[in-house]
């Protein structure tokens, strides 16, 4: 299944395959590989591959390169499809036909699906599908995937074993013809490509600039590469524009076709999207609306989420005390309540906030507003040398840096993509929330101050991270990644009502991932940490909890680290939290619960807060002073404390160099910022 | 046409005006993608809004271009009422 971005391909794919989907990655690249299953009208199972959206086979990003290489049969991991479903946005027939025109070159059985036909009719467009089918010689199906219209017809067509081959005759522009013929012959002989695919690939190779090559795809044979190089040199010498000639020739054909099959029933008028855009990208109203959306987002995360969080909290606490009633006192009981429930429960409680974040991001994406936000943000982003497209991954990173970093794949320019990847983890992700919330709770005496103070402090941390990200982008674009300012071209899709089903599906996927993490990594760390803080046992069995931790393995390690973090106001116990939370930031909270031995009610955030307030330095001074709480929050704003992000950056950049650089610059900045804040704060008498 | 074409960069086109795309500068890859999206020479473009970042309509699609991209596209403004 192929199509332009925003043509409704994913909606159609979901409608056809329902929950029978497998999501993975193409080996060697991080492009998502989605395979679904559905049954033909005769009950035969069929596999559908949802290929990444693209405007053209001339690949400018790894996503598009996967599409190209699968269709040309150059990937070992994916067999060449035996039929191709081309999904088109019927409201924008001409541009969508461009990709179809390239695909028809391949000479494979093709089904053309005109999606969003309902919107096209509404916009006053009449498409003669019969004539289109006759002209192209393929099956054409009109469809409205959102409403489920046309799905039966599509399945019927997919079930046919006698799909016609396209009547797709067009003459290659004369100036390119000799080159195409020679390259086609070489691709047939040396690369064993079938004749039509060889011709299509020759056309593409000769007119493609800076085409993206990806790992895991079969490279060109030496002979073909040599033939290609010769012709490319000749093209450059003669200053011919083969690419422009070919595109024009394709569009000439498409325009002629559209004159036959596309009719306007009434003159073009302003669509609903146009009227909305007049407000939503307006230089004043647009920004006001954008501010309103962002404010709603943060308000929901910080206030609405409280209700489900309290509910989860209460249940975890009940579970913990239930276990205490059943089991006799001893190490096993402590392991279960302090280690397992204390560690994992402290994290699960943040699930509602993460769900709300993903709900909002999904809502903005599926309605088409995300592209408008990127449009608005283009100007501020250009001040630091990036363009508006970088905003989408950065906004996603407020939820989690991992999907954010994966979303950078739509940025064509490699340097801009790398800068965006490097700064994305500076956006305060949802894993920092538990840390911020705990520190704010420790810092501000309960109920003494209005909730606005808490929200204000929290927003300040988000702002600090965002400013940091922009500052580093500015710095990187001026030093490491000097390049001319990127040229941005981005389609703004028509507004659509939110597809709640798809958003819910995504939220479920994300929360499952989060819970799986909590159940495996965080559970493991909590148990290991409990062990490290419990053994070796203090010689005196009556020793206090503090004394016990001091002699434990974790305590010994913390003491080793203390000289490095003491200038920031942190002691060895906080040090244990910093080290364990390198796995994931939220582990800090569970670690504090374990280290400060929250006995009575292990899972509840409030007792952790009280335990922290009671903590003292050996000389009796308060450990968690307001200054230390703020310094600790600032540390988490900047420090790179997430194993999963490191792994994703390694995968996306294909080297260890960038994730290591990222750890160094982020954690270095964190240490320096904390040092300055703490020392100045101390000097001022705080 | 007797007089030479009066070309101006797309970013300077007034909001609401329609123009014909005449020249695409900028690097080859960028020009290729523009043409593939139907933003090629001879296409009609209507500017919707924007000074730094331009919002345009080509063939019924709304396309956003940043300032540098809109600078690289030279257009010929058409008299009002032509679409």
Coordinates of C-alpha atoms in Angstrom, one line a residue, chain A residues 139-523:
Chain A
X139 CA -8.9 -1.1 -11.4
X140 CA -10.0 2.2 -9.9
X141 CA -12.1 2.2 -6.7
X142 CA -13.6 5.3 -5.0
X143 CA -13.6 5.1 -1.3
X144 CA -14.0 7.1 1.9
X145 CA -11.9 5.1 4.4
X146 CA -13.0 7.2 7.4
X147 CA -16.7 6.2 6.8
X148 CA -15.8 2.7 5.7
X149 CA -17.2 3.3 2.2
X150 CA -15.6 1.4 -0.7
X151 CA -13.9 -1.2 1.5
X152 CA -15.8 -4.2 0.1
X153 CA -15.1 -3.2 -3.4
X154 CA -11.4 -2.8 -2.6
X155 CA -11.3 -6.2 -1.0
X156 CA -13.0 -7.7 -4.0
X157 CA -10.4 -6.2 -6.3
X158 CA -7.6 -7.4 -4.0
X159 CA -9.0 -10.9 -4.2
X160 CA -8.9 -11.0 -8.0
X161 CA -6.2 -13.2 -9.4
X162 CA -6.6 -11.6 -12.8
X163 CA -5.8 -8.0 -12.1
X164 CA -5.1 -6.3 -15.4
X165 CA -1.6 -4.8 -16.1
X166 CA -1.6 -1.1 -16.7
X167 CA -2.0 0.3 -20.2
X168 CA 0.8 2.7 -19.5
X169 CA 2.5 3.8 -22.6
X170 CA 4.4 7.0 -22.6
X171 CA 7.5 8.0 -24.4
X172 CA 10.6 8.8 -22.4
X173 CA 11.7 12.4 -23.3
X174 CA 14.1 12.2 -26.2
X175 CA 17.1 13.7 -24.6
X176 CA 17.1 11.0 -21.9
X177 CA 16.2 8.1 -24.1
X178 CA 19.7 6.9 -25.0
X179 CA 20.9 7.0 -21.4
X180 CA 17.8 5.1 -20.2
X181 CA 18.3 2.4 -22.8
X182 CA 21.9 1.8 -21.9
X183 CA 21.3 1.8 -18.2
X184 CA 18.2 -0.4 -18.5
X185 CA 20.3 -3.0 -20.4
X186 CA 22.9 -2.9 -17.7
X187 CA 20.3 -3.2 -14.9
X188 CA 18.8 -6.2 -16.7
X189 CA 22.1 -8.0 -17.4
X190 CA 24.2 -7.1 -14.4
X191 CA 21.5 -6.6 -11.7
X192 CA 19.1 -9.2 -12.9
X193 CA 16.1 -6.8 -12.9
X194 CA 13.1 -7.6 -15.0
X195 CA 12.9 -5.3 -18.1
X196 CA 10.2 -2.9 -17.0
X197 CA 11.6 -2.5 -13.5
X198 CA 15.0 -2.0 -15.0
X199 CA 13.6 0.8 -17.2
X200 CA 11.8 2.4 -14.2
X201 CA 14.9 2.3 -12.1
X202 CA 17.1 3.7 -14.9
X203 CA 14.7 6.6 -15.3
X204 CA 14.9 7.3 -11.6
X205 CA 18.7 6.9 -11.3
X206 CA 19.4 9.3 -14.1
X207 CA 17.2 12.1 -12.8
X208 CA 17.7 11.7 -9.0
X209 CA 19.8 14.1 -7.0
X210 CA 21.5 13.3 -3.8
X211 CA 19.3 10.1 -3.6
X212 CA 19.3 8.6 -0.2
X213 CA 20.9 5.1 0.1
X214 CA 20.0 3.0 3.1
X215 CA 21.5 0.1 4.9
X216 CA 20.0 -3.3 4.1
X217 CA 19.3 -2.6 0.5
X218 CA 21.0 -4.3 -2.4
X219 CA 23.5 -1.8 -3.9
X220 CA 23.9 -1.3 -7.7
X221 CA 26.3 -3.6 -9.5
X222 CA 29.7 -2.2 -10.4
X223 CA 28.9 -2.2 -14.1
X224 CA 25.6 -0.3 -13.6
X225 CA 27.2 2.2 -11.3
X226 CA 29.9 2.9 -13.9
X227 CA 27.3 3.3 -16.7
X228 CA 25.4 5.7 -14.4
X229 CA 28.4 7.7 -13.5
X230 CA 29.3 8.2 -17.2
X231 CA 25.9 9.5 -18.1
X232 CA 25.7 11.7 -15.1
X233 CA 29.0 13.3 -16.0
X234 CA 27.8 13.9 -19.5
X235 CA 24.5 15.4 -18.3
X236 CA 26.5 17.8 -16.0
X237 CA 28.9 18.7 -18.8
X238 CA 26.0 19.6 -21.1
X239 CA 24.2 21.4 -18.3
X240 CA 21.0 19.6 -19.2
X241 CA 18.2 19.4 -16.7
X242 CA 17.0 15.8 -17.2
X243 CA 15.1 15.8 -13.9
X244 CA 13.0 18.9 -14.9
X245 CA 12.4 17.5 -18.3
X246 CA 11.1 14.2 -17.0
X247 CA 8.9 15.8 -14.3
X248 CA 7.4 18.1 -16.9
X249 CA 6.8 15.2 -19.3
X250 CA 5.0 13.3 -16.6
X251 CA 2.9 16.2 -15.5
X252 CA 2.0 16.9 -19.2
X253 CA 0.5 13.4 -19.3
X254 CA -1.2 13.8 -16.0
X255 CA -2.7 17.2 -16.9
X256 CA -4.0 15.7 -20.2
X257 CA -5.6 12.9 -18.2
X258 CA -7.1 15.2 -15.6
X259 CA -8.7 17.3 -18.3
X260 CA -10.6 14.1 -19.4
X261 CA -11.6 12.7 -16.0
X262 CA -11.7 15.7 -13.6
X263 CA -14.6 18.1 -13.7
X264 CA -15.6 21.0 -11.5
X265 CA -19.3 21.2 -10.8
X266 CA -18.9 24.7 -9.5
X267 CA -16.1 27.2 -9.4
X268 CA -13.4 26.8 -6.8
X269 CA -14.3 28.6 -3.6
X270 CA -12.9 28.9 -0.1
X271 CA -13.0 25.6 1.7
X272 CA -13.7 25.2 5.4
X273 CA -9.9 24.6 5.8
X274 CA -9.2 27.9 4.1
X275 CA -11.5 29.8 6.4
X276 CA -10.0 28.1 9.5
X277 CA -6.5 28.8 8.3
X278 CA -7.4 32.5 7.9
X279 CA -7.6 32.5 11.7
X280 CA -5.3 29.7 12.8
X281 CA -2.2 30.8 11.0
X282 CA -3.0 34.5 11.4
X283 CA -0.1 36.5 12.8
X284 CA -2.1 37.5 15.9
X285 CA -5.1 35.1 16.3
X286 CA -3.0 32.2 15.2
X287 CA -0.5 32.8 18.0
X288 CA -3.3 33.3 20.6
X289 CA -4.9 30.0 19.6
X290 CA -1.5 28.3 19.7
X291 CA -1.0 29.7 23.2
X292 CA -4.4 28.5 24.3
X293 CA -3.7 25.0 23.0
X294 CA -0.4 24.8 24.8
X295 CA -2.0 26.2 28.0
X296 CA -4.8 23.6 27.9
X297 CA -2.2 20.9 27.3
X298 CA -0.2 21.8 30.4
X299 CA -3.3 22.5 32.5
X300 CA -4.7 19.0 31.7
X301 CA -1.4 17.3 32.6
X302 CA -1.1 19.1 35.9
X303 CA -4.6 19.3 37.2
X304 CA -6.9 16.9 35.4
X305 CA -4.5 14.1 35.8
X306 CA -4.7 14.4 39.6
X307 CA -8.0 12.5 39.9
X308 CA -6.9 9.3 38.3
X309 CA -3.5 9.6 39.9
X310 CA -5.0 9.8 43.4
X311 CA -7.1 6.7 42.6
X312 CA -4.1 4.7 41.4
X313 CA -2.2 5.9 44.4
X314 CA -4.8 4.7 46.9
X315 CA -5.0 1.3 45.3
X316 CA -1.3 0.7 45.3
X317 CA -1.2 1.8 49.0
X318 CA -4.0 -0.6 49.8
X319 CA -2.1 -3.5 48.0
X320 CA 1.0 -2.7 50.0
X321 CA -0.7 -2.7 53.4
X322 CA -2.6 -5.8 52.4
X323 CA 0.7 -7.6 51.9
X324 CA 2.1 -6.3 55.2
X325 CA -0.9 -7.8 56.9
X326 CA -0.4 -11.2 55.4
X327 CA 3.3 -11.7 55.5
X328 CA 5.4 -11.8 58.7
X329 CA 8.0 -9.0 59.1
X330 CA 11.3 -9.8 57.4
X331 CA 13.4 -9.4 54.2
X332 CA 10.8 -11.0 51.9
X333 CA 8.1 -8.6 53.0
X334 CA 10.4 -5.7 52.7
X335 CA 11.5 -6.8 49.2
X336 CA 7.8 -7.0 48.1
X337 CA 6.6 -3.7 49.7
X338 CA 9.7 -1.5 49.6
X339 CA 11.4 -2.9 46.5
X340 CA 8.7 -4.2 44.1
X341 CA 5.6 -2.1 45.0
X342 CA 7.5 0.9 46.1
X343 CA 9.6 1.0 42.9
X344 CA 7.0 0.1 40.3
X345 CA 4.0 1.7 42.0
X346 CA 5.8 5.0 42.2
X347 CA 6.0 5.0 38.4
X348 CA 2.6 3.5 37.4
X349 CA 1.0 6.5 39.1
X350 CA 2.2 8.7 36.3
X351 CA 0.4 6.8 33.6
X352 CA -2.6 9.2 33.4
X353 CA -0.3 12.2 32.7
X354 CA 1.5 10.3 30.0
X355 CA -1.8 9.2 28.4
X356 CA -3.0 12.8 28.4
X357 CA 0.1 14.0 26.7
X358 CA -0.1 11.3 24.0
X359 CA -3.8 12.1 23.6
X360 CA -3.0 15.7 22.9
X361 CA -0.2 15.0 20.5
X362 CA -2.4 12.5 18.7
X363 CA -5.3 15.0 18.5
X364 CA -3.0 17.7 17.1
X365 CA -1.6 15.4 14.5
X366 CA -4.9 13.8 13.3
X367 CA -6.8 17.1 13.0
X368 CA -4.0 18.5 10.8
X369 CA -3.2 21.3 13.4
X370 CA 0.3 20.0 14.0
X371 CA 1.4 21.2 10.6
X372 CA 0.0 24.7 11.3
X373 CA 1.9 24.8 14.6
X374 CA 5.0 24.0 12.6
X375 CA 4.1 26.8 10.2
X376 CA 3.8 29.3 13.1
X377 CA 6.9 28.1 14.8
X378 CA 9.0 28.4 11.6
X379 CA 9.9 32.0 12.3
X380 CA 11.1 31.6 15.8
X381 CA 12.9 28.4 14.8
X382 CA 14.6 30.1 11.9
X383 CA 16.3 32.4 14.5
X384 CA 18.3 29.4 15.7
X385 CA 18.9 28.1 12.2
X386 CA 16.3 25.4 12.1
X387 CA 13.0 25.3 10.3
X388 CA 9.4 24.7 11.3
X389 CA 9.5 21.0 10.6
X390 CA 11.9 20.6 13.5
X391 CA 9.1 21.8 15.8
X392 CA 7.0 18.6 15.4
X393 CA 9.7 16.2 16.8
X394 CA 10.4 18.7 19.6
X395 CA 6.7 19.0 20.7
X396 CA 6.5 15.2 20.6
X397 CA 9.5 15.1 22.9
X398 CA 7.5 16.8 25.7
X399 CA 5.7 13.4 25.8
X400 CA 8.8 11.3 25.3
X401 CA 12.1 11.9 23.4
X402 CA 11.9 8.5 21.7
X403 CA 8.9 9.0 19.4
X404 CA 10.2 12.6 19.1
X405 CA 13.6 11.5 17.8
X406 CA 11.9 9.0 15.5
X407 CA 9.7 11.8 14.1
X408 CA 12.9 13.7 12.9
X409 CA 12.9 11.3 9.9
X410 CA 10.7 13.8 8.0
X411 CA 13.5 16.3 8.0
X412 CA 15.4 16.0 4.7
X413 CA 18.6 17.9 5.6
X414 CA 20.9 15.5 7.4
X415 CA 22.6 18.2 9.5
X416 CA 19.3 19.7 10.6
X417 CA 18.0 16.3 11.5
X418 CA 21.1 15.6 13.6
X419 CA 20.8 18.9 15.5
X420 CA 17.1 18.2 16.2
X421 CA 18.0 14.8 17.5
X422 CA 20.7 16.2 19.7
X423 CA 18.4 18.8 21.3
X424 CA 15.2 16.8 21.5
X425 CA 15.9 15.2 24.9
X426 CA 16.2 18.7 26.4
X427 CA 12.5 19.2 26.1
X428 CA 11.1 18.1 29.5
X429 CA 9.6 14.7 28.8
X430 CA 6.9 13.0 30.9
X431 CA 9.6 10.9 32.8
X432 CA 10.8 14.1 34.4
X433 CA 7.4 14.9 35.7
X434 CA 7.7 12.5 38.7
X435 CA 11.0 14.0 39.6
X436 CA 9.7 17.6 39.4
X437 CA 6.5 16.7 41.3
X438 CA 8.4 15.1 44.1
X439 CA 10.9 18.0 44.4
X440 CA 8.1 20.6 44.3
X441 CA 6.2 18.6 47.0
X442 CA 9.3 18.5 49.1
X443 CA 10.1 22.2 48.5
X444 CA 6.7 23.7 49.2
X445 CA 5.0 22.9 52.5
X446 CA 1.7 21.2 51.9
X447 CA -1.3 23.4 51.3
X448 CA 0.6 26.5 52.6
X449 CA 1.0 27.9 49.1
X450 CA -1.6 28.0 46.3
X451 CA -1.4 25.5 43.5
X452 CA -0.4 28.2 41.0
X453 CA 3.0 28.3 42.7
X454 CA 3.5 24.6 42.0
X455 CA 2.3 25.0 38.4
X456 CA 4.5 28.1 38.0
X457 CA 7.6 26.3 39.2
X458 CA 6.8 23.4 36.9
X459 CA 6.3 25.7 33.9
X460 CA 9.6 27.3 34.7
X461 CA 11.4 24.0 34.4
X462 CA 9.7 23.3 31.0
X463 CA 10.7 26.8 29.9
X464 CA 14.3 26.3 31.0
X465 CA 14.5 23.0 29.0
X466 CA 13.0 24.6 25.9
X467 CA 15.3 27.6 26.1
X468 CA 18.2 25.3 26.6
X469 CA 17.2 23.3 23.5
X470 CA 17.0 26.5 21.4
X471 CA 20.2 27.8 22.8
X472 CA 22.1 24.6 21.9
X473 CA 20.5 24.5 18.4
X474 CA 21.8 28.0 17.8
X475 CA 25.3 27.0 19.1
X476 CA 25.4 23.8 17.1
X477 CA 24.3 25.4 13.9
X478 CA 27.1 27.9 14.2
X479 CA 29.8 25.5 15.1
X480 CA 29.5 21.8 14.5
X481 CA 26.9 21.8 11.8
X482 CA 27.5 25.0 9.8
X483 CA 25.3 25.0 6.8
X484 CA 23.1 27.4 4.8
X485 CA 19.7 27.9 6.2
X486 CA 17.5 25.0 5.1
X487 CA 14.8 25.4 2.5
X488 CA 11.5 24.2 3.9
X489 CA 8.5 23.0 1.9
X490 CA 5.7 21.5 3.8
X491 CA 2.2 20.5 2.9
X492 CA -0.6 21.7 5.2
X493 CA -3.2 18.9 5.0
X494 CA -6.9 19.8 5.1
X495 CA -8.4 19.9 8.6
X496 CA -10.2 16.7 9.6
X497 CA -12.3 15.7 12.5
X498 CA -10.1 13.8 15.0
X499 CA -9.9 10.1 14.4
X500 CA -10.5 9.1 18.0
X501 CA -10.1 5.3 17.3
X502 CA -6.6 5.8 16.0
X503 CA -5.6 8.1 18.8
X504 CA -6.9 5.6 21.4
X505 CA -5.0 2.8 19.6
X506 CA -1.8 4.9 19.8
X507 CA -2.4 5.7 23.5
X508 CA -2.9 2.0 24.2
X509 CA 0.3 1.1 22.4
X510 CA 2.3 3.8 24.3
X511 CA 0.9 3.0 27.7
X512 CA 1.6 -0.7 27.1
X513 CA 5.2 0.1 26.3
X514 CA 5.4 2.3 29.5
X515 CA 3.9 -0.5 31.7
X516 CA 6.1 -3.1 30.1
X517 CA 9.1 -0.8 31.0
X518 CA 7.8 -0.5 34.5
X519 CA 7.3 -4.2 34.8
X520 CA 10.7 -5.1 33.5
X521 CA 13.5 -2.5 33.7
X522 CA 12.1 -0.5 36.6
X523 CA 11.1 -3.6 38.5

